[in-house]
Coordinates of C-alpha atoms in Angstrom, one line a residue:
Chain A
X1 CA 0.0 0.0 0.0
X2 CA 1.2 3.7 -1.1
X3 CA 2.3 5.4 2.2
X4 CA 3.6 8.6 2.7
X5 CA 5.4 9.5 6.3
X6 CA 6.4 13.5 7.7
X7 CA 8.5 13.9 10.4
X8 CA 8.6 15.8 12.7
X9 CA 4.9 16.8 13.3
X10 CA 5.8 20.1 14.7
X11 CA 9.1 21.7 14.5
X12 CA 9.7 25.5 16.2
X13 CA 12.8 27.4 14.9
X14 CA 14.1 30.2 16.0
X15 CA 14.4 33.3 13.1
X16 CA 17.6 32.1 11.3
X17 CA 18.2 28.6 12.4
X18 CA 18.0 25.9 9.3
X19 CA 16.8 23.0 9.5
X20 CA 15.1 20.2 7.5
X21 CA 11.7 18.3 7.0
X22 CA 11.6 14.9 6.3
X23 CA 9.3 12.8 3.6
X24 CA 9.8 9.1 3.6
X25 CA 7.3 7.1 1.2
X26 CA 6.6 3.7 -0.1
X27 CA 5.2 4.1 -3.2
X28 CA 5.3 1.6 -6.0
X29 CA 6.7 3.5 -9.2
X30 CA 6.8 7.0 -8.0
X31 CA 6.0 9.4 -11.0
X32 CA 6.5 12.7 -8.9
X33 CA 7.0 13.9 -5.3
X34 CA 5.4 17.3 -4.5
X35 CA 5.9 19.7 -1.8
X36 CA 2.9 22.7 -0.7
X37 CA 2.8 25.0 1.6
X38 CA -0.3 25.5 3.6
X39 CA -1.2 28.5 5.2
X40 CA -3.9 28.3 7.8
X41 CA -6.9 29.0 6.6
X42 CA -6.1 28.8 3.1
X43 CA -5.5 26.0 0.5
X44 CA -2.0 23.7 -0.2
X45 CA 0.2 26.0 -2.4
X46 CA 2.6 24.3 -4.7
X47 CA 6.5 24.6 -4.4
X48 CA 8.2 21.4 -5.7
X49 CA 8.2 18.9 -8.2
X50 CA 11.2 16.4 -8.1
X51 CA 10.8 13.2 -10.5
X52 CA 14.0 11.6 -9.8
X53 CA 16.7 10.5 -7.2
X54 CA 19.3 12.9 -7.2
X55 CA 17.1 15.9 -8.0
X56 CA 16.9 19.0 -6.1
X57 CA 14.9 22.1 -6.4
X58 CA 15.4 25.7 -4.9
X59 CA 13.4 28.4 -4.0
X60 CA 14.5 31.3 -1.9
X61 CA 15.0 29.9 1.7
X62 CA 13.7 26.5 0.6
X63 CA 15.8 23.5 -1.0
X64 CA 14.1 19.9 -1.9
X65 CA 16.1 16.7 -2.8
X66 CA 14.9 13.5 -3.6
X67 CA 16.0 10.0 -2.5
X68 CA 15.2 6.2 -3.7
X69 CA 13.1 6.2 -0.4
X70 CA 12.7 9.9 1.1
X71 CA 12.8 13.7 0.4
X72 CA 13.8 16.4 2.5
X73 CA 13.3 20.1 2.5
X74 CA 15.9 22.2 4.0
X75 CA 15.1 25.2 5.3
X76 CA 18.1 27.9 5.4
X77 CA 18.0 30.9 7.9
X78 CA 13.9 30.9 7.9
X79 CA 12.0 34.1 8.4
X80 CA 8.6 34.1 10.8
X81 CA 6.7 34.3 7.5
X82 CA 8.2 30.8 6.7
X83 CA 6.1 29.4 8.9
X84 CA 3.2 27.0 7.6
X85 CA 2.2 23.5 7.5
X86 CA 4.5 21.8 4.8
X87 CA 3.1 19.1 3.0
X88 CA 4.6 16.3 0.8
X89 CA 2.7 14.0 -1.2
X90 CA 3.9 11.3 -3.9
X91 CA 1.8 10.1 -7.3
X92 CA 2.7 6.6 -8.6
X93 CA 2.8 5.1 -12.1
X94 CA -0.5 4.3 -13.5
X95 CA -2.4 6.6 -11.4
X96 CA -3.4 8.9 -13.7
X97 CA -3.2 12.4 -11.1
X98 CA -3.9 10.4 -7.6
X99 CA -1.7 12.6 -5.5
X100 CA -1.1 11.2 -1.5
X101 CA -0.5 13.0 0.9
X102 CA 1.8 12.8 4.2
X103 CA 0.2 14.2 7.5
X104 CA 2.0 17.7 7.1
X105 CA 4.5 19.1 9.6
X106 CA 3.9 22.5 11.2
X107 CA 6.8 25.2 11.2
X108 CA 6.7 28.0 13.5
X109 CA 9.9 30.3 13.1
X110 CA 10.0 32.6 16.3
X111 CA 11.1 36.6 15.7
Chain B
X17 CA -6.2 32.9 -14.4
X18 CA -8.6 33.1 -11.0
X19 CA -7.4 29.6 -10.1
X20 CA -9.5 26.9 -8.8
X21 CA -12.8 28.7 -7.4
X22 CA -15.0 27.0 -4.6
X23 CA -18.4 27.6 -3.2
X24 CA -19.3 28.6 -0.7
X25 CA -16.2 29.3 1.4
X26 CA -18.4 28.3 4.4
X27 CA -21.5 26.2 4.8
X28 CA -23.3 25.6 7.9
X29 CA -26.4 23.3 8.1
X30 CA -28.2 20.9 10.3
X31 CA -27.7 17.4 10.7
X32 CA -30.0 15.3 7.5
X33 CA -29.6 18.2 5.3
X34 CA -28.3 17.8 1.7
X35 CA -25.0 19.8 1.2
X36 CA -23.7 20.7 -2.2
X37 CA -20.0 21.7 -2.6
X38 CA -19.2 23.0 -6.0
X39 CA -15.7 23.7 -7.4
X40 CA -15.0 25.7 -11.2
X41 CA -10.9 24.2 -12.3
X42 CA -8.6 25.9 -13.8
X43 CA -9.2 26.2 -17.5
X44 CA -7.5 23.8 -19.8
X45 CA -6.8 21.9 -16.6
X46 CA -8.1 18.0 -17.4
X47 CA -7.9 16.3 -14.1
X48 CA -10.0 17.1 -11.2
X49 CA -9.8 16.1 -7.4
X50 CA -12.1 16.2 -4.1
X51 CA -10.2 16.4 -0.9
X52 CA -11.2 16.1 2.4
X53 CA -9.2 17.4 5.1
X54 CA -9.4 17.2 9.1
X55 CA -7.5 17.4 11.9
X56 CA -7.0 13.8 12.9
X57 CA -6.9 12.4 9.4
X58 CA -5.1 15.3 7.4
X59 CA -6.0 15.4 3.6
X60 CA -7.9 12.4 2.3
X61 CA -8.8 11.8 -1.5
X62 CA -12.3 11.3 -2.1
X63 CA -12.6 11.1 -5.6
X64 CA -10.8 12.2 -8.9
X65 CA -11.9 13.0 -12.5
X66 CA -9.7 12.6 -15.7
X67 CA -11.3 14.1 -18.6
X68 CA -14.5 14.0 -16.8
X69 CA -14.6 10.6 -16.2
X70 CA -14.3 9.6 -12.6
X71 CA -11.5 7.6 -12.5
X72 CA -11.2 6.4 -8.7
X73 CA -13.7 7.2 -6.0
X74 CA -12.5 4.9 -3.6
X75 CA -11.9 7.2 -0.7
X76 CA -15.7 8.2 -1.3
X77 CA -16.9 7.7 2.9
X78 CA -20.4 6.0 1.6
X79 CA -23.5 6.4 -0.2
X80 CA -24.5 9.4 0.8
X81 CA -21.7 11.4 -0.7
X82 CA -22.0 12.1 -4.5
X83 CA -19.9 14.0 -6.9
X84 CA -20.2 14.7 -10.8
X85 CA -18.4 16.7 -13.1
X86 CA -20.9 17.4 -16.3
X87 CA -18.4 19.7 -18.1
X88 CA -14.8 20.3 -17.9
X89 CA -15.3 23.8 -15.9
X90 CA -17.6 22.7 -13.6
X91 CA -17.9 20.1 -10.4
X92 CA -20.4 19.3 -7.2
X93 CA -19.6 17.6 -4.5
X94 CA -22.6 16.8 -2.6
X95 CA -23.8 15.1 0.8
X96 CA -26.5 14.0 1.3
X97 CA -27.9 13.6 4.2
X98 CA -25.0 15.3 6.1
X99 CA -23.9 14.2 9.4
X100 CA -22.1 16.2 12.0
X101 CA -19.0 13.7 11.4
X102 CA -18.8 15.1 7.9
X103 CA -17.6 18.5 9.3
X104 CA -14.1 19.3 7.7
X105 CA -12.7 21.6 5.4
X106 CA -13.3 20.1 1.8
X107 CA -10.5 21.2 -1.3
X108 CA -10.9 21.1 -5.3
X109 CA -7.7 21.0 -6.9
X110 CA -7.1 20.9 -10.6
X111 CA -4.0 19.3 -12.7
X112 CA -2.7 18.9 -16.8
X113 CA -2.0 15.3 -16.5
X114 CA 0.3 14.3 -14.2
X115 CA 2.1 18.3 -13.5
X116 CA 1.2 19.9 -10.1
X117 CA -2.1 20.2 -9.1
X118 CA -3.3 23.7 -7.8
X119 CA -6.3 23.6 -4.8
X120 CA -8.9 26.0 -4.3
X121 CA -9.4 27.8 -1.2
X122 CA -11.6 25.1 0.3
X123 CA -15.4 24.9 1.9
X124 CA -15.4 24.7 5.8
X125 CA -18.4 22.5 6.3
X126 CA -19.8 22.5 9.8
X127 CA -23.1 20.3 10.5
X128 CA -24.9 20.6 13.2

């Protein structure tokens, strides 16, 4: 069965302190693994696509990288307005769109 | 482009009610997904459409939850009759193929 795993649920950060999220999946065939941003209130907005191992992605503060098993995004000296739920969710071969999604983890970066 | 639009952005009703969600995707946008999304469960697939066709509704919770897409601008979503366990926050979201898909603001469902 697909499966799609965030850790940690909650992370607080201090304003300029990196860290990284962690996305592990089991997915049979993966055909893309996407990272949103959710802000509360508001619907999952898009920030990655990475297709294959080896792949990474940047955006501002934000960097995603892709394993055979997991993805991470590092976040590099964060800002309070970084802070959101981060989703990651994996589509596998066949599936036509099905995207699955992992239970989020919540970043609060503290001024 | 507006993006994926939802109605209403809130909906409160009494328990047995019929609820309809509906959801206009992005134009030129071919696939078409219903999300559910609560606190303990986080964001479950309840259906998706390819072309208009529904292509999996197996996350669908039972019966009384119905959705139909007769054109490729247009969706509904409906319960019916609603249950206070439906409450959630319920997401469109649009894709071409298999590129990103882009969500809507969402309809916070409360039944009472």
């Amino acid at each position: 069965e697909d499966q799609v795993t965030q850790s940690p649920e909650a992370l607080r950060l201090q304003e300029g302190e990196s860290s990284s999220l962690n996305c592990s999946y089991t997915v049979s065939g993966l055909r893309g693994l996407f990272w949103y941003r959710q802000d509360p209130g508001k619907g999952p907005e898009f920030l990655f696509t990475l297709y294959s191992a080896g792949e990474e992605k940047e955006k501002e503060r934000l960097k995603a990288t892709l394993t055979k098993k997991e993805s991470f995004l590092h976040i590099t000296a964060p800002k309070p307005e970084d802070s959101a739920t981060y989703l990651c969710a994996v589509r596998r071969s066949g599936n036509t769109g099905k995207l699955i999604f992992g239970q989020g983890t919540t970043l609060q970066v503290k001024p | 482009d507006a993006g994926v639009i939802q109605s209403p952005r809130h909906e409160v009703t009494e328990m047995g009610q019929e609820v309809t969600l509906r959801c206009k995707p992005i134009s030129g946008h071919n696939s078409l997904f219903w999300y559910r999304q609560t606190m303990m469960r986080g964001l479950e697939l309840l259906i998706y459409f390819n072309n208009n066709v529904p292509i999996d509704d197996s996350g669908m919770p039972e019966d009384r939850f119905s959705a139909k897409m007769p054109n490729a601008s247009f969706s509904t979503l409906k319960i019916q009759p609603s249950e206070p366990r439906d409450s959630a926050v319920y997401f469109c979201a649009s894709s071409l193929g298999e590129s990103e898909a882009f969500f809507g603001q969402g309809t916070r469902l409360t039944v009472v």
